[in-house]
Coordinates of C-alpha atoms in Angstrom, one line a residue:
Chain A
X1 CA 88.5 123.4 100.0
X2 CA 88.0 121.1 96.9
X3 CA 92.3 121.1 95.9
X4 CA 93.9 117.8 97.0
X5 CA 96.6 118.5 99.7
X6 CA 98.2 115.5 100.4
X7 CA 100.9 116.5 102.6
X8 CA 100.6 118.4 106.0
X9 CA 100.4 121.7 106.9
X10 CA 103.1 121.4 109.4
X11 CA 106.7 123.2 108.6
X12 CA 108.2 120.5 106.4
X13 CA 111.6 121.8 106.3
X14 CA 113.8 123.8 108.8
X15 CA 117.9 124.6 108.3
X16 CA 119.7 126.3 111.4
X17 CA 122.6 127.6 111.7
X18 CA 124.1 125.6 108.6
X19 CA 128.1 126.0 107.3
X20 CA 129.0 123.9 104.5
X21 CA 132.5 123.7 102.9
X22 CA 134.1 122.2 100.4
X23 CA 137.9 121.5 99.3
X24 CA 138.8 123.5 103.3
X25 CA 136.8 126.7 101.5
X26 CA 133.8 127.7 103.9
X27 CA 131.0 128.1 101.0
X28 CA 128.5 129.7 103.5
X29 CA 128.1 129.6 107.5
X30 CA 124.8 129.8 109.8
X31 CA 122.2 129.5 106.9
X32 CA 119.0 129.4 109.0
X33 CA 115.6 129.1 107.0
X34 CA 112.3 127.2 107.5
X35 CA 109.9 126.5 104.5
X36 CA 106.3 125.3 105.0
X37 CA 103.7 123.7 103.0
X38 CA 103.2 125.1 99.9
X39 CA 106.5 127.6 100.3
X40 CA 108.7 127.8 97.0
X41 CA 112.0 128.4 97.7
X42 CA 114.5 129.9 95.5
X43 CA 118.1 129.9 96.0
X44 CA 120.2 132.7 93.6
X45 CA 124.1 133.2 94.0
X46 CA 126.8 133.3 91.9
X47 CA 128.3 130.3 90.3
X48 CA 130.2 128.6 93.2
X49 CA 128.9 130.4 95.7
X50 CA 127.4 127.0 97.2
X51 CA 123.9 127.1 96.0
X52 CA 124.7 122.9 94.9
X53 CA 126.3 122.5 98.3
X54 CA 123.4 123.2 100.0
X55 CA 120.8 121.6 97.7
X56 CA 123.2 118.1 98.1
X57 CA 123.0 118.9 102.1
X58 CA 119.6 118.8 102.6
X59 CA 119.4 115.8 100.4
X60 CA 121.3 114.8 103.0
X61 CA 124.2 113.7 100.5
X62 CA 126.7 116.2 102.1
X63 CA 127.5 116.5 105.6
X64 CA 127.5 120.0 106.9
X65 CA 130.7 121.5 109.2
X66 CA 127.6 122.6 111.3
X67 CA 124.0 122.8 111.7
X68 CA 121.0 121.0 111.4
X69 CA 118.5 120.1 109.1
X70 CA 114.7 119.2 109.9
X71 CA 112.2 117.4 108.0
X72 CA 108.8 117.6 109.3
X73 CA 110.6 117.7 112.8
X74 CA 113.2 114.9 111.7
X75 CA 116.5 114.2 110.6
X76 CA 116.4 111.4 108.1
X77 CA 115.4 113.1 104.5
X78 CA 115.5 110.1 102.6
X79 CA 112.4 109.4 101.7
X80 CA 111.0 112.7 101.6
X81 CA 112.0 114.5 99.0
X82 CA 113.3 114.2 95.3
X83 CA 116.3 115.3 94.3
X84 CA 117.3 116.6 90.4
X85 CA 120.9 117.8 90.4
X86 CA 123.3 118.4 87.7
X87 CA 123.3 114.9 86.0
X88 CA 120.2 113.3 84.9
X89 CA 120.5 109.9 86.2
X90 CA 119.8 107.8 82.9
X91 CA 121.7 104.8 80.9
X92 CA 122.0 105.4 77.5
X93 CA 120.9 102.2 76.2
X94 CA 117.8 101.7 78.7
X95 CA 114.5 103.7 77.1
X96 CA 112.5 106.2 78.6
X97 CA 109.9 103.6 79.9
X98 CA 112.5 101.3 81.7
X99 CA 113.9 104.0 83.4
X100 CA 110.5 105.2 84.7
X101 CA 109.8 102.0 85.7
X102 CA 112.8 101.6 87.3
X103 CA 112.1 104.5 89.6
X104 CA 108.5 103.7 90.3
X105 CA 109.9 100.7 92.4
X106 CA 112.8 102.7 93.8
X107 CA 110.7 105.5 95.0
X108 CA 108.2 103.5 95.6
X109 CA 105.1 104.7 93.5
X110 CA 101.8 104.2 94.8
X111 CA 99.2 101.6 92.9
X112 CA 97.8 102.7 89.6
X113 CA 100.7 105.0 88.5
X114 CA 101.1 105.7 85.0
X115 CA 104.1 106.9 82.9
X116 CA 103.8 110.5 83.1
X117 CA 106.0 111.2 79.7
X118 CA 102.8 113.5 78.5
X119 CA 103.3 115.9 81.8
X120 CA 106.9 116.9 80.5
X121 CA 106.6 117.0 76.6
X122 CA 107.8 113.5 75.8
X123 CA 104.7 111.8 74.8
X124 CA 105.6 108.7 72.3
X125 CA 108.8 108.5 73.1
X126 CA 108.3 105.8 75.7
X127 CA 110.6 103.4 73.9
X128 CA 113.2 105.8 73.1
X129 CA 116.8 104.9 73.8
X130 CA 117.8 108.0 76.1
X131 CA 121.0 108.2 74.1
X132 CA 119.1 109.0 71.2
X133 CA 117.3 112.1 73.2
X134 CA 118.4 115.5 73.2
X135 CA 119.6 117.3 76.3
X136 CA 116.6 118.6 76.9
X137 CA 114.8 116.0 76.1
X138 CA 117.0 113.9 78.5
X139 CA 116.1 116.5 81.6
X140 CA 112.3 116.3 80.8
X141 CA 112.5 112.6 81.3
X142 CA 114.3 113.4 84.5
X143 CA 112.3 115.2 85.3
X144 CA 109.3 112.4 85.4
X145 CA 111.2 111.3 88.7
X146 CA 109.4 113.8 90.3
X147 CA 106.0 112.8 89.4
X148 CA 106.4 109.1 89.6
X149 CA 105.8 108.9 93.2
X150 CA 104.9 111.7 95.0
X151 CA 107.3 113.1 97.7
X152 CA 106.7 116.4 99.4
X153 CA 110.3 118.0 99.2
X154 CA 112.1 118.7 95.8
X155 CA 115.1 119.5 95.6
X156 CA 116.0 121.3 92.3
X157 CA 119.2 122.1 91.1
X158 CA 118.5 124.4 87.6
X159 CA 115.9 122.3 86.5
X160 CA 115.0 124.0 83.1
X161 CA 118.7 123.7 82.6
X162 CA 118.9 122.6 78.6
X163 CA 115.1 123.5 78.4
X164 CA 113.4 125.4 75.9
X165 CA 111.5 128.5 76.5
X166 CA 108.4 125.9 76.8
X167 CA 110.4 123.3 78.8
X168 CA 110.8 126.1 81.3
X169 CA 107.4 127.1 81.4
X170 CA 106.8 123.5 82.1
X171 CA 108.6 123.0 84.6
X172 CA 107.0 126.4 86.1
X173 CA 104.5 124.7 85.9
X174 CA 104.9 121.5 87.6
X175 CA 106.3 123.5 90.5
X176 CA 103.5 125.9 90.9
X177 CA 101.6 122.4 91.1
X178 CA 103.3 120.7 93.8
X179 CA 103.3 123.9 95.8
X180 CA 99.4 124.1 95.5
X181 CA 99.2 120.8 96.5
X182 CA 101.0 121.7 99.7
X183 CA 104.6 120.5 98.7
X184 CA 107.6 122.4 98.7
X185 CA 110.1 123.2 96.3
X186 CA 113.7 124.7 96.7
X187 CA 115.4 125.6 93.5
X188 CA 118.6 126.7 92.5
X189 CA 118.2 129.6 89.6
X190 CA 119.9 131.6 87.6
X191 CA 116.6 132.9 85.9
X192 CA 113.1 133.2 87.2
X193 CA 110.9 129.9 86.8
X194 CA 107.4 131.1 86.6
X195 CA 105.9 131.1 89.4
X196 CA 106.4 133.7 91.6
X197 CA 108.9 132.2 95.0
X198 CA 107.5 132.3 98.7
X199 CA 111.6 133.5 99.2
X200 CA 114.7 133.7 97.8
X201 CA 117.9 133.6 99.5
X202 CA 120.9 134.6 98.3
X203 CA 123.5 132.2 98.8
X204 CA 127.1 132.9 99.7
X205 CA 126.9 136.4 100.3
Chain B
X1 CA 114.3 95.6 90.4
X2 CA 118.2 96.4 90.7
X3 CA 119.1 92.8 90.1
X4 CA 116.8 93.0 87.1
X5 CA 117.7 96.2 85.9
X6 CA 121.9 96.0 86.6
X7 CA 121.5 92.0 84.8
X8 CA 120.0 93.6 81.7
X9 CA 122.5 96.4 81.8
X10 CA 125.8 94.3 82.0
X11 CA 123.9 91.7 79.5
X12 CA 122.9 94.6 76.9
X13 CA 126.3 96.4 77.4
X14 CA 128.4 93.3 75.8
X15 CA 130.2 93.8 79.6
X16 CA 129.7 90.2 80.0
X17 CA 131.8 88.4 76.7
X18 CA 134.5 91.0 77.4
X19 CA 135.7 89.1 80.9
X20 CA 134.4 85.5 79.7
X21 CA 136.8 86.2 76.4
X22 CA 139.6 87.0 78.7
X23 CA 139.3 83.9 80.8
X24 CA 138.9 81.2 78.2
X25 CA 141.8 83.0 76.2
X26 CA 144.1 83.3 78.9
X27 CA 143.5 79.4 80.1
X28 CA 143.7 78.4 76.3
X29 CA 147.0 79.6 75.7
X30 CA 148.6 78.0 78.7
X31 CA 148.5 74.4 76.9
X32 CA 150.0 76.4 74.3
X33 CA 153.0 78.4 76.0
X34 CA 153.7 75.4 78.3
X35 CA 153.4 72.5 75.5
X36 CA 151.7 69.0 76.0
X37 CA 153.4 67.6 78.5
X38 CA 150.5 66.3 80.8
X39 CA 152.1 66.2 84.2
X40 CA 152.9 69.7 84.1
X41 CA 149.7 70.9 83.1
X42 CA 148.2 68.7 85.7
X43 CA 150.3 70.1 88.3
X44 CA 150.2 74.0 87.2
X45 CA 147.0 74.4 85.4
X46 CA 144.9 75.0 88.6
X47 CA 146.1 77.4 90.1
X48 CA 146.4 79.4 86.4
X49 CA 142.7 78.6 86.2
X50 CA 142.2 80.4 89.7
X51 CA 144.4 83.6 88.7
X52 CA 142.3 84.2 85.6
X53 CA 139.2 83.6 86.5
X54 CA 140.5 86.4 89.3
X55 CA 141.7 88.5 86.8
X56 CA 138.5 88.2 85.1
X57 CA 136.4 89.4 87.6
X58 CA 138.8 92.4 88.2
X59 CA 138.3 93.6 85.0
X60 CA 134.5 94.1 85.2
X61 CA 134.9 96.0 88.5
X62 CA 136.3 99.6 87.6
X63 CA 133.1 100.9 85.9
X64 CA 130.4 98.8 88.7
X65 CA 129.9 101.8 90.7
X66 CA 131.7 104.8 88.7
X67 CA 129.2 105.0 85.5
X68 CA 126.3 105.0 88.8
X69 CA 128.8 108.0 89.9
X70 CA 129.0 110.1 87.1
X71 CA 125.4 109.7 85.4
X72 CA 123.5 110.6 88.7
X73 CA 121.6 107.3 89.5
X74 CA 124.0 106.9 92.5
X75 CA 121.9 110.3 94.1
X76 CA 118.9 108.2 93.2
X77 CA 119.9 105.4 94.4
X78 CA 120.6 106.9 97.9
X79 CA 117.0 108.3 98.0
X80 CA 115.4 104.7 97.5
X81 CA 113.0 103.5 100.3
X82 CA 115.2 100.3 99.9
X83 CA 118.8 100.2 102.1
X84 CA 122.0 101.1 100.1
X85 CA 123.2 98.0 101.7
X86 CA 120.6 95.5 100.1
X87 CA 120.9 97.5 96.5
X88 CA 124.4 97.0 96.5
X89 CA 123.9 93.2 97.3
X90 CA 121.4 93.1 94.3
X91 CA 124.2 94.7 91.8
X92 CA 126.8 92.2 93.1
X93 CA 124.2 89.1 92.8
X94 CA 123.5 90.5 89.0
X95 CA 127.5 90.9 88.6
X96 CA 127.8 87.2 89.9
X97 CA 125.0 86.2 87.3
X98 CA 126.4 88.0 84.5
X99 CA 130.2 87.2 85.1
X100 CA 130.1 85.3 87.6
X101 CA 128.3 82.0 86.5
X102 CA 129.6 82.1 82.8
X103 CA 133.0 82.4 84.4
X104 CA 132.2 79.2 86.4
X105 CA 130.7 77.4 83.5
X106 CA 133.7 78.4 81.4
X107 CA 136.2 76.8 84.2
X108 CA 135.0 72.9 82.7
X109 CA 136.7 73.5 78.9
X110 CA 139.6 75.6 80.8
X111 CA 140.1 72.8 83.1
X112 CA 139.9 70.2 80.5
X113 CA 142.3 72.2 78.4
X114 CA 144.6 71.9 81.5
X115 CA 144.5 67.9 81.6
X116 CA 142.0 68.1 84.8
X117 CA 140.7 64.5 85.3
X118 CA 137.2 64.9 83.8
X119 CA 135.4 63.5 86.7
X120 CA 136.7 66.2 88.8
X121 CA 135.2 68.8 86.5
X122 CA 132.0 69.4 88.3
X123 CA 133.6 70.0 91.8
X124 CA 135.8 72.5 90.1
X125 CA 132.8 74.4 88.2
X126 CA 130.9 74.5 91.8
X127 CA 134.3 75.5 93.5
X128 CA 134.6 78.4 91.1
X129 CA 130.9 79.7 90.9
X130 CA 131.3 80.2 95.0
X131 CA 134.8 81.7 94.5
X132 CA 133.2 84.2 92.3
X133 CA 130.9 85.4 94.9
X134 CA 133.6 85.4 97.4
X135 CA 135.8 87.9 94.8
X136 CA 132.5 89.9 93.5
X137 CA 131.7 90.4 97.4
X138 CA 135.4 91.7 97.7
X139 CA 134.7 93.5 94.4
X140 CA 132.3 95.4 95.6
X141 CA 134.5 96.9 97.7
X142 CA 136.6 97.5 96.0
X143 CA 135.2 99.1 93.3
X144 CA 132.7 101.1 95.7
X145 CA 136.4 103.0 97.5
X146 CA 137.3 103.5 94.2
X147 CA 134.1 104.5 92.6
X148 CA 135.5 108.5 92.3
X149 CA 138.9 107.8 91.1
X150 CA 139.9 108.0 87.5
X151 CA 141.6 105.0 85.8
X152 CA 141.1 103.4 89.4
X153 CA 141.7 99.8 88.0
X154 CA 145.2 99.5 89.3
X155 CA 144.0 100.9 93.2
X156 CA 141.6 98.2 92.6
X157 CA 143.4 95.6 92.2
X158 CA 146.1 96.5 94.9
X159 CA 142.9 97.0 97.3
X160 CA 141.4 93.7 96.7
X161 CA 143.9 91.0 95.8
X162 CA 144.8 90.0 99.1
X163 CA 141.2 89.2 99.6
X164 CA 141.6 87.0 96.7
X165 CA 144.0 84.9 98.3
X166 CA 142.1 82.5 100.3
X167 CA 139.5 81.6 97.6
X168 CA 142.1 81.3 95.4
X169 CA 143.9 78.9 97.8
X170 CA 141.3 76.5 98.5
X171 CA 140.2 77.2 95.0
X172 CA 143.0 75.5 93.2
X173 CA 143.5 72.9 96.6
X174 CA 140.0 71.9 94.7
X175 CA 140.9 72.0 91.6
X176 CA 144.2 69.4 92.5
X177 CA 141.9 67.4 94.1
X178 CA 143.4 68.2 97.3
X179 CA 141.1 67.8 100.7
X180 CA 137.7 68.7 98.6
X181 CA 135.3 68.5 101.0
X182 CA 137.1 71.2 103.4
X183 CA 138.4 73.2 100.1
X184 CA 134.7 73.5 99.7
X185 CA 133.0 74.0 103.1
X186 CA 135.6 77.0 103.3
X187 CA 135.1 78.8 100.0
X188 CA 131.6 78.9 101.1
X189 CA 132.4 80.6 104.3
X190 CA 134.3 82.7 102.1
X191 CA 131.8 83.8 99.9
X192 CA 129.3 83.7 102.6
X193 CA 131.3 86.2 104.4
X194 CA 132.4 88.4 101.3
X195 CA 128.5 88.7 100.4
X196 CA 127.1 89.2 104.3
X197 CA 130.2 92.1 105.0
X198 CA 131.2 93.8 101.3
X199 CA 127.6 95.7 100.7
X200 CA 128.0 96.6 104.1
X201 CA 131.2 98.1 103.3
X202 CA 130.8 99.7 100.0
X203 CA 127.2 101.0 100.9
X204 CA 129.5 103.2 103.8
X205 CA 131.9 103.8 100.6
X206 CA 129.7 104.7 97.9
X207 CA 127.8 107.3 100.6
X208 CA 130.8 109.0 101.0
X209 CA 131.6 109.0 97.5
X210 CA 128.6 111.0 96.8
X211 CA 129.6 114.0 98.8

């Protein structure tokens, strides 16, 4: 097989029996799922029906009322997966390139990586002040974390949220990459991405 | 990379004239509410010294953690290969060289102002730059518990001002020229400790924060 997959064929992420609540409301209780290699994963619910909850659990940002949660057979997720949630994570007086380069030592970005601002639409605008970008311009450069250093789990939390019709095509795009490259993606949606999921689970139902 | 990065941010963001303003304000006015009478500006112009350069460093500590909060690098920051623990010491080492150091530099014209003997000066400006990093480890802390809370700048302060109490103590015993040598050997413990044990507490804080 000539496509690069740099991650493992083994079952990268596993939930069982998961209950998450929040405020003393129980969002959901014993979610059980496994996603392997290559799986995309979308998550559809109403708004508030916990489909955030769960993303920020197995980011491993919110502690469950019960269950478990298994990367590649273990429990810290840390430095396994990205994570793009509501807020974009950007200063507004640091420019696009500072900020990648920021997270390129955070995530820890292997030798030889390059600004990727040409993979999400924002090519010359390296020097940009992020408060001088639109919305959507602000999620595509967010959305560079994910190609900065490559981790095999992303979490995504509305991604094309803010996006234009090509923004979400794009981002379609970069998931339908990652999967063929053996990664796995779980999603939060309210409308279809692209590419067509491995499952979708209805949250809080 | 967070030193680097939180140092440019509190540099570029004018975050750093704001508290140096206060300080050198605050200490200039005392000669002028308390008139020129040398012996009692001898007597209570270090301990006034102490309070605002306290003061000062408890103004810069409401936003430290909740802009990280609110714009999402606080997520990021908990998916770093490096320990919450040692990032948070990096932001409190940029904190100490953004506010921290100026601060200390600015308690020489404060103390002059205050009729401090000049040869004394020096001590001070050392005795301040390590109770900075005994109040920023504090800070940290404090501003970490506090990180979710709107308008937290009062829970702040009522959080870590009895932590301020020692280095402000052995602070001004410096200051008065009172037992240097142990003054000194003790604000270091101080800020020794506050470095080694506040990441380590607001690294548990700020986790729990992001829930």
């Amino acid at each position: 097989m000539s496509a690069a997959r740099p991650f493992q064929d083994k079952p990268a992420l596993r939930v069982d029996g998961l209950s998450i609540a929040r405020g003393g409301r129980v969002l959901f209780e014993n979610m059980s799922f496994a996603a392997s290699a290559g799986e995309f994963v979308e998550l559809r619910g109403a708004n508030g029906a916990g489909k955030t909850s769960l993303l920020r659990a197995l980011a491993g940002f919110l502690k469950p009322r019960a269950g478990r949660i298994e990367f590649d057979g273990e429990d810290e997720p840390a430095l396994a997966l990205h994570f793009i949630g509501h807020t974009n994570g950007l200063k507004p007086n640091v420019s696009a390139r500072a900020h990648i380069t920021y997270w390129a030592g955070l995530f820890g970005a292997p030798p030889g990586w390059d600004i990727p601002l040409q993979s999400v639409g924002l090519a010359g605008m390296s020097e940009r002040l992020t408060r001088t970008l639109s919305q959507g311009q602000a999620r595509r450069l967010a959305l560079t974390r994910l190609l900065v250093a490559p981790r095999k789990i992303w979490l995504l939390d509305e991604p094309a949220a803010a996006l234009d019709d090509a923004g979400r095509a794009m981002v379609g795009d970069l998931i339908a990459a990652h999967c063929k490259q053996g990664g796995v993606v779980v999603a939060a949606v309210h409308e279809p991405l692209g590419p067509a999921p491995s499952q979708t689970l209805t949250v809080g139902s | 990379m967070t030193f680097r990065r939180d140092l440019a941010l509190m540099w570029g963001g004018g975050g750093v004239l704001a508290p140096l303003g206060f300080f050198l304000g605050a200490t200039m006015l005392v000669p002028l509410a308390m008139g020129p009478e040398r012996a009692l500006l001898q007597s209570a112009g270090p301990p006034l010294v102490w309070i605002a350069a306290a003061l000062a460093v408890l103004a810069t500590l409401e936003r430290l953690f909740q802009a990280d909060l609110e714009d999402g690098s606080l997520e990021q920051t908990l998916l770093s290969r490096a320990p919450l623990e040692a990032l948070v010491l990096a932001k409190g080492l940029a904190l100490w060289c953004a506010v921290g150091l100026p601060l200390a530099l600015a308690g020489a014209p404060a103390a002059i102002a205050l009729q401090a003997p000049v040869e004394r000066i020096g001590v001070i400006v050392v005795s301040l730059g390590l109770g900075m990093a005994a109040f920023i480890g504090v800070g940290l802390v404090g501003a970490a518990v506090t990180a979710g809370v709107k308008r937290g700048g009062v829970l702040i302060a009522l959080i870590v001002l009895p932590f301020f109490a020692p280095p402000i103590i052995f602070g001004s015993a410096v200051a008065a020229g009172e037992q240097v040598g142990a003054a000194l050997a003790i604000l270091t413990g101080c800020a020794l400790a506050a470095l080694a044990l506040g990441p380590i507490a607001a690294a548990a804080a700020l986790r729990l924060q992001a829930e």
